[in-house]
mmCIF file of C-alpha atoms in Angstrom:
data_model
loop_
_atom_site.group_PDB
_atom_site.id
_atom_site.type_symbol
_atom_site.label_atom_id
_atom_site.label_comp_id
_atom_site.label_asym_id
_atom_site.label_seq_id
_atom_site.Cartn_x
_atom_site.Cartn_y
_atom_site.Cartn_z
ATOM 1 C CA MET Z 13 182.402 59.417 135.208
ATOM 2 C CA PRO Z 14 181.031 62.947 134.063
ATOM 3 C CA GLU Z 15 177.931 63.451 132.526
ATOM 4 C CA LEU Z 16 177.565 62.706 128.586
ATOM 5 C CA ALA Z 17 176.063 65.281 126.239
ATOM 6 C CA VAL Z 18 173.711 63.047 124.036
ATOM 7 C CA GLY Z 19 175.208 61.526 120.816
ATOM 8 C CA GLU Z 20 178.735 61.157 123.328
ATOM 9 C CA TYR Z 21 180.500 58.235 123.877
ATOM 10 C CA VAL Z 22 183.523 56.868 126.224
ATOM 11 C CA ALA Z 23 184.707 53.269 125.991
ATOM 12 C CA LEU Z 24 184.486 51.541 128.373
ATOM 13 C CA ALA Z 25 185.297 47.629 128.135
ATOM 14 C CA GLU Z 26 186.675 45.222 124.851
ATOM 15 C CA GLY Z 27 186.952 41.489 123.548
ATOM 16 C CA ILE Z 28 185.529 39.464 120.442
ATOM 17 C CA TYR Z 29 181.820 39.555 120.034
ATOM 18 C CA LEU Z 30 180.703 41.668 123.330
ATOM 19 C CA GLU Z 31 176.883 41.103 123.869
ATOM 20 C CA GLY Z 32 174.273 40.690 127.239
ATOM 21 C CA LEU Z 33 174.191 44.149 128.388
ATOM 22 C CA SER Z 34 172.490 44.540 131.725
ATOM 23 C CA VAL Z 35 173.489 47.881 134.398
ATOM 24 C CA ASP Z 36 173.811 46.629 138.046
ATOM 25 C CA HIS Z 37 171.996 49.943 139.967
ATOM 26 C CA ARG Z 38 172.540 48.319 142.871
ATOM 27 C CA ARG Z 39 176.551 47.391 142.946
ATOM 28 C CA GLY Z 40 177.218 50.091 139.944
ATOM 29 C CA VAL Z 41 178.553 47.493 137.731
ATOM 30 C CA ILE Z 42 178.018 47.509 133.656
ATOM 31 C CA TRP Z 43 178.081 43.567 133.348
ATOM 32 C CA TYR Z 44 178.656 42.339 129.469
ATOM 33 C CA SER Z 45 179.108 38.254 128.128
ATOM 34 C CA ASP Z 46 182.088 38.379 125.276
ATOM 35 C CA VAL Z 47 180.091 35.793 122.931
ATOM 36 C CA ILE Z 48 183.459 34.037 121.540
ATOM 37 C CA ALA Z 49 185.754 34.444 124.296
ATOM 38 C CA GLY Z 50 183.201 33.559 127.231
ATOM 39 C CA GLY Z 51 182.025 34.670 130.161
ATOM 40 C CA ILE Z 52 180.782 37.041 132.095
ATOM 41 C CA HIS Z 53 182.639 40.214 132.867
ATOM 42 C CA GLY Z 54 181.983 42.991 134.729
ATOM 43 C CA VAL Z 55 182.975 46.784 135.266
ATOM 44 C CA LYS Z 56 182.240 50.179 136.642
ATOM 45 C CA PRO Z 57 180.639 53.211 134.227
ATOM 46 C CA ASP Z 58 185.364 54.579 134.380
ATOM 47 C CA GLY Z 59 185.459 51.279 132.993
ATOM 48 C CA ALA Z 60 187.277 50.582 135.585
ATOM 49 C CA LYS Z 61 186.950 46.311 136.066
ATOM 50 C CA VAL Z 62 185.533 44.802 139.595
ATOM 51 C CA ALA Z 63 184.663 40.789 139.394
ATOM 52 C CA SER Z 64 183.852 37.860 135.975
ATOM 53 C CA PHE Z 65 182.523 34.614 135.925
ATOM 54 C CA ASN Z 66 181.613 31.633 133.643
ATOM 55 C CA ASP Z 67 185.468 32.218 132.465
ATOM 56 C CA SER Z 68 184.777 29.028 130.274
ATOM 57 C CA ARG Z 69 181.497 29.317 128.893
ATOM 58 C CA MET Z 70 180.594 31.026 125.550
ATOM 59 C CA TRP Z 71 177.791 32.781 123.515
ATOM 60 C CA THR Z 72 175.772 33.946 125.888
ATOM 61 C CA GLY Z 73 173.770 36.463 124.415
ATOM 62 C CA GLY Z 74 171.871 37.754 127.496
ATOM 63 C CA VAL Z 75 173.119 39.156 130.563
ATOM 64 C CA MET Z 76 169.941 40.531 133.335
ATOM 65 C CA MET Z 77 170.155 41.768 136.902
ATOM 66 C CA ILE Z 78 167.728 40.370 139.224
ATOM 67 C CA ASP Z 79 165.945 42.085 142.609
ATOM 68 C CA ASP Z 80 168.337 39.815 144.361
ATOM 69 C CA GLY Z 81 171.487 41.139 142.360
ATOM 70 C CA ALA Z 82 171.566 38.134 141.380
ATOM 71 C CA VAL Z 83 173.168 37.638 137.600
ATOM 72 C CA PHE Z 84 171.034 35.463 134.759
ATOM 73 C CA SER Z 85 172.815 34.943 131.933
ATOM 74 C CA THR Z 86 171.390 32.341 128.896
ATOM 75 C CA GLY Z 87 173.861 30.022 126.281
ATOM 76 C CA GLN Z 88 174.211 26.911 126.787
ATOM 77 C CA GLY Z 89 172.791 24.542 128.375
ATOM 78 C CA GLY Z 90 169.790 27.420 129.800
ATOM 79 C CA ILE Z 91 169.545 30.208 131.484
ATOM 80 C CA MET Z 92 172.138 29.807 135.200
ATOM 81 C CA TRP Z 93 172.025 32.569 137.534
ATOM 82 C CA ASN Z 94 175.126 33.988 139.593
ATOM 83 C CA ASN Z 95 175.989 35.619 142.423
ATOM 84 C CA PRO Z 96 178.539 38.327 142.882
ATOM 85 C CA ASP Z 97 178.969 38.596 146.469
ATOM 86 C CA THR Z 98 178.653 34.929 147.897
ATOM 87 C CA GLY Z 99 180.023 32.990 144.630
ATOM 88 C CA LYS Z 100 177.659 30.545 144.195
ATOM 89 C CA SER Z 101 176.115 29.523 140.935
ATOM 90 C CA GLY Z 102 173.126 27.482 139.547
ATOM 91 C CA TRP Z 103 170.978 26.578 137.050
ATOM 92 C CA LEU Z 104 167.377 28.517 136.699
ATOM 93 C CA LEU Z 105 166.022 26.561 133.539
ATOM 94 C CA ASP Z 106 168.256 23.898 132.078
ATOM 95 C CA THR Z 107 165.503 21.883 130.735
ATOM 96 C CA LEU Z 108 162.410 22.462 128.408
ATOM 97 C CA GLU Z 109 159.945 19.659 127.384
ATOM 98 C CA GLY Z 110 161.809 17.697 130.160
ATOM 99 C CA GLU Z 111 164.821 17.205 127.222
ATOM 100 C CA PRO Z 112 168.295 18.296 127.586
ATOM 101 C CA ILE Z 113 168.486 22.568 126.522
ATOM 102 C CA ASN Z 114 170.337 23.075 123.506
ATOM 103 C CA GLY Z 115 170.842 26.987 124.114
ATOM 104 C CA ILE Z 116 169.122 30.719 124.922
ATOM 105 C CA ASN Z 117 170.414 33.557 123.405
ATOM 106 C CA GLU Z 118 168.028 36.595 124.507
ATOM 107 C CA MET Z 119 165.989 37.211 127.402
ATOM 108 C CA TRP Z 120 163.164 39.781 128.095
ATOM 109 C CA PRO Z 121 161.481 40.468 132.016
ATOM 110 C CA ASP Z 122 157.817 40.080 131.600
ATOM 111 C CA GLY Z 123 156.976 42.956 134.235
ATOM 112 C CA THR Z 124 155.553 40.705 136.704
ATOM 113 C CA GLY Z 125 158.435 38.544 138.117
ATOM 114 C CA GLY Z 126 159.107 36.342 134.576
ATOM 115 C CA ILE Z 127 160.790 36.362 131.971
ATOM 116 C CA TYR Z 128 160.355 35.966 128.145
ATOM 117 C CA PHE Z 129 162.914 33.976 126.383
ATOM 118 C CA GLY Z 130 163.991 32.399 122.879
ATOM 119 C CA THR Z 131 165.707 29.107 122.569
ATOM 120 C CA ASN Z 132 169.380 29.171 119.570
ATOM 121 C CA ASP Z 133 171.144 25.980 117.909
ATOM 122 C CA ILE Z 134 174.241 26.808 119.938
ATOM 123 C CA GLU Z 135 174.954 22.766 118.407
ATOM 124 C CA TYR Z 136 174.937 23.712 114.945
ATOM 125 C CA ILE Z 137 176.044 26.891 114.959
ATOM 126 C CA ILE Z 138 179.323 25.649 116.593
ATOM 127 C CA ALA Z 139 179.525 22.804 113.865
ATOM 128 C CA ALA Z 140 178.987 25.379 111.431
ATOM 129 C CA LYS Z 141 175.134 24.361 109.759
ATOM 130 C CA ASP Z 142 172.000 26.135 109.232
ATOM 131 C CA THR Z 143 170.375 26.029 112.389
ATOM 132 C CA ARG Z 144 167.206 24.202 113.049
ATOM 133 C CA PRO Z 145 163.975 25.917 113.808
ATOM 134 C CA ALA Z 146 164.180 27.688 117.863
ATOM 135 C CA LYS Z 147 160.969 28.319 120.285
ATOM 136 C CA LEU Z 148 159.800 31.468 121.764
ATOM 137 C CA TYR Z 149 158.645 30.990 125.809
ATOM 138 C CA ARG Z 150 157.188 32.962 128.577
ATOM 139 C CA LEU Z 151 158.006 31.563 132.244
ATOM 140 C CA THR Z 152 155.873 32.759 134.909
ATOM 141 C CA ALA Z 153 157.639 33.695 138.272
ATOM 142 C CA ASP Z 154 155.086 31.059 139.189
ATOM 143 C CA ARG Z 155 157.068 28.434 137.425
ATOM 144 C CA GLU Z 156 154.616 27.784 134.365
ATOM 145 C CA LEU Z 157 155.992 27.007 131.100
ATOM 146 C CA ILE Z 158 154.124 28.892 127.885
ATOM 147 C CA THR Z 159 154.964 28.019 124.821
ATOM 148 C CA PHE Z 160 154.487 30.453 121.777
ATOM 149 C CA ASP Z 161 152.381 29.360 119.059
ATOM 150 C CA THR Z 162 154.676 30.144 115.986
ATOM 151 C CA ASP Z 163 158.902 28.941 115.053
ATOM 152 C CA VAL Z 164 161.290 30.766 114.732
ATOM 153 C CA TYR Z 165 164.298 30.914 112.467
ATOM 154 C CA PHE Z 166 167.260 32.591 115.438
ATOM 155 C CA PRO Z 167 165.179 35.220 117.623
ATOM 156 C CA ASN Z 168 167.619 38.117 118.606
ATOM 157 C CA GLY Z 169 166.104 40.743 119.995
ATOM 158 C CA ILE Z 170 163.420 40.704 122.391
ATOM 159 C CA ALA Z 171 161.316 43.860 124.067
ATOM 160 C CA VAL Z 172 157.811 45.399 124.559
ATOM 161 C CA ASP Z 173 155.926 47.210 122.086
ATOM 162 C CA PRO Z 174 153.848 50.245 123.705
ATOM 163 C CA GLN Z 175 150.721 48.360 123.761
ATOM 164 C CA GLY Z 176 152.354 45.592 126.396
ATOM 165 C CA ASN Z 177 152.476 42.735 122.954
ATOM 166 C CA ILE Z 178 156.692 40.829 122.009
ATOM 167 C CA VAL Z 179 158.585 42.072 119.993
ATOM 168 C CA VAL Z 180 160.680 39.780 118.339
ATOM 169 C CA GLY Z 181 163.628 39.885 115.240
ATOM 170 C CA ASN Z 182 164.546 36.640 113.742
ATOM 171 C CA ILE Z 183 167.624 36.392 111.941
ATOM 172 C CA GLY Z 184 167.504 34.401 108.859
ATOM 173 C CA ASN Z 185 164.787 36.657 107.159
ATOM 174 C CA SER Z 186 163.611 40.290 107.638
ATOM 175 C CA ASP Z 187 161.216 39.751 109.756
ATOM 176 C CA VAL Z 188 159.362 41.419 113.099
ATOM 177 C CA LEU Z 189 157.382 39.564 115.440
ATOM 178 C CA THR Z 190 154.274 40.617 117.497
ATOM 179 C CA PHE Z 191 153.180 38.696 120.215
ATOM 180 C CA SER Z 192 150.836 38.624 122.129
ATOM 181 C CA THR Z 193 151.566 38.076 126.042
ATOM 182 C CA ALA Z 194 150.213 34.288 126.521
ATOM 183 C CA GLY Z 195 152.115 33.623 122.492
ATOM 184 C CA GLN Z 196 149.825 34.227 120.012
ATOM 185 C CA LEU Z 197 150.827 35.821 116.841
ATOM 186 C CA LEU Z 198 150.054 39.510 115.969
ATOM 187 C CA LYS Z 199 151.093 40.100 112.656
ATOM 188 C CA THR Z 200 154.026 39.769 110.905
ATOM 189 C CA GLU Z 201 156.210 43.155 109.469
ATOM 190 C CA ASN Z 202 159.239 43.028 107.273
ATOM 191 C CA ALA Z 203 161.764 44.969 109.035
ATOM 192 C CA ALA Z 204 163.817 45.725 106.160
ATOM 193 C CA GLN Z 205 162.593 46.776 102.576
ATOM 194 C CA PRO Z 206 165.287 48.032 100.032
ATOM 195 C CA GLY Z 207 165.368 51.802 99.841
ATOM 196 C CA ASN Z 208 164.124 52.312 103.469
ATOM 197 C CA ASP Z 209 165.664 49.511 105.763
ATOM 198 C CA GLU Z 210 166.774 53.112 107.878
ATOM 199 C CA ALA Z 211 163.153 54.937 107.984
ATOM 200 C CA ILE Z 212 161.764 51.277 108.557
ATOM 201 C CA LEU Z 213 164.252 49.793 111.605
ATOM 202 C CA LEU Z 214 163.831 54.240 112.861
ATOM 203 C CA ARG Z 215 159.953 53.542 113.118
ATOM 204 C CA PHE Z 216 159.934 50.694 115.521
ATOM 205 C CA ALA Z 217 162.731 51.407 117.356
ATOM 206 C CA ALA Z 218 160.935 55.353 118.198
ATOM 207 C CA ALA Z 219 157.999 52.852 119.012
ATOM 208 C CA LEU Z 220 159.729 50.483 121.228
ATOM 209 C CA GLU Z 221 161.100 53.808 122.722
ATOM 210 C CA GLN Z 222 158.026 56.000 123.485
ATOM 211 C CA GLY Z 223 157.507 56.024 127.289
ATOM 212 C CA SER Z 224 161.453 56.315 128.334
ATOM 213 C CA GLU Z 225 163.067 59.085 129.616
ATOM 214 C CA HIS Z 226 166.247 58.496 128.813
ATOM 215 C CA PRO Z 227 167.506 61.191 125.759
ATOM 216 C CA LEU Z 228 168.660 59.171 123.074
ATOM 217 C CA ALA Z 229 165.305 57.600 122.899
ATOM 218 C CA ALA Z 230 163.880 61.173 123.026
ATOM 219 C CA ALA Z 231 165.950 61.631 120.204
ATOM 220 C CA ILE Z 232 165.068 58.623 118.258
ATOM 221 C CA ILE Z 233 161.466 59.639 118.926
ATOM 222 C CA ALA Z 234 162.337 62.894 117.894
ATOM 223 C CA GLU Z 235 163.906 61.929 114.747
ATOM 224 C CA ALA Z 236 161.041 59.575 114.052
ATOM 225 C CA LYS Z 237 158.597 63.058 113.746
ATOM 226 C CA ALA Z 238 160.381 65.208 111.885
ATOM 227 C CA ARG Z 239 160.773 62.271 109.225
ATOM 228 C CA ASN Z 240 156.640 62.683 109.900
ATOM 229 C CA LEU Z 241 157.035 58.457 109.049
ATOM 230 C CA PRO Z 242 154.490 56.270 110.579
ATOM 231 C CA ARG Z 243 154.484 55.186 113.908
ATOM 232 C CA ALA Z 244 155.386 51.120 113.625
ATOM 233 C CA VAL Z 245 152.249 49.695 116.823
#
């Protein structure tokens, strides 16, 4: 597949509601989920289909590659793992604080072999009800579970800022929450305000892309500088 210019794109896959993108550099595969149709699916960079698993499992919002070649996926019941080479699978996490997990949406590596993740209320989503409060957690490589000190409505989007803090988008309002690695809320910012939604989001995107060598990251940072936007920290 030829290299693409900045801003150029090609379609690799299609479905009802695609999410949970993760690049498997070892196998040369892009894994993604279909939240509504179900399953984790893999394609090559040229769009050729490779494999699928968990076909009947819906509501997978996050997919992550692990160093041993396993694929982690969130969704109803917790976080699953699948090994595409052996076909084996199991649960990394299916209970929290002694209770079965309703659902997990997003996850992000903590840089030390653990993960950050946020729960969601899949039971009420399926029933088309207003969802109950969710929580954020950190699961360390030693399996220590750290609970963040502030409930959220529906965490969607977890990333690490240049200072190493955890930035979380909160569906249901326009809050962007910043936490320490110990789970303490540091600040709450409004990411969408009348008249400057685009500028605010560009500020946050540029802050998160600092240090990235990807051409798109460079373009985001350059645009923020061209508009003379203050850096979100």
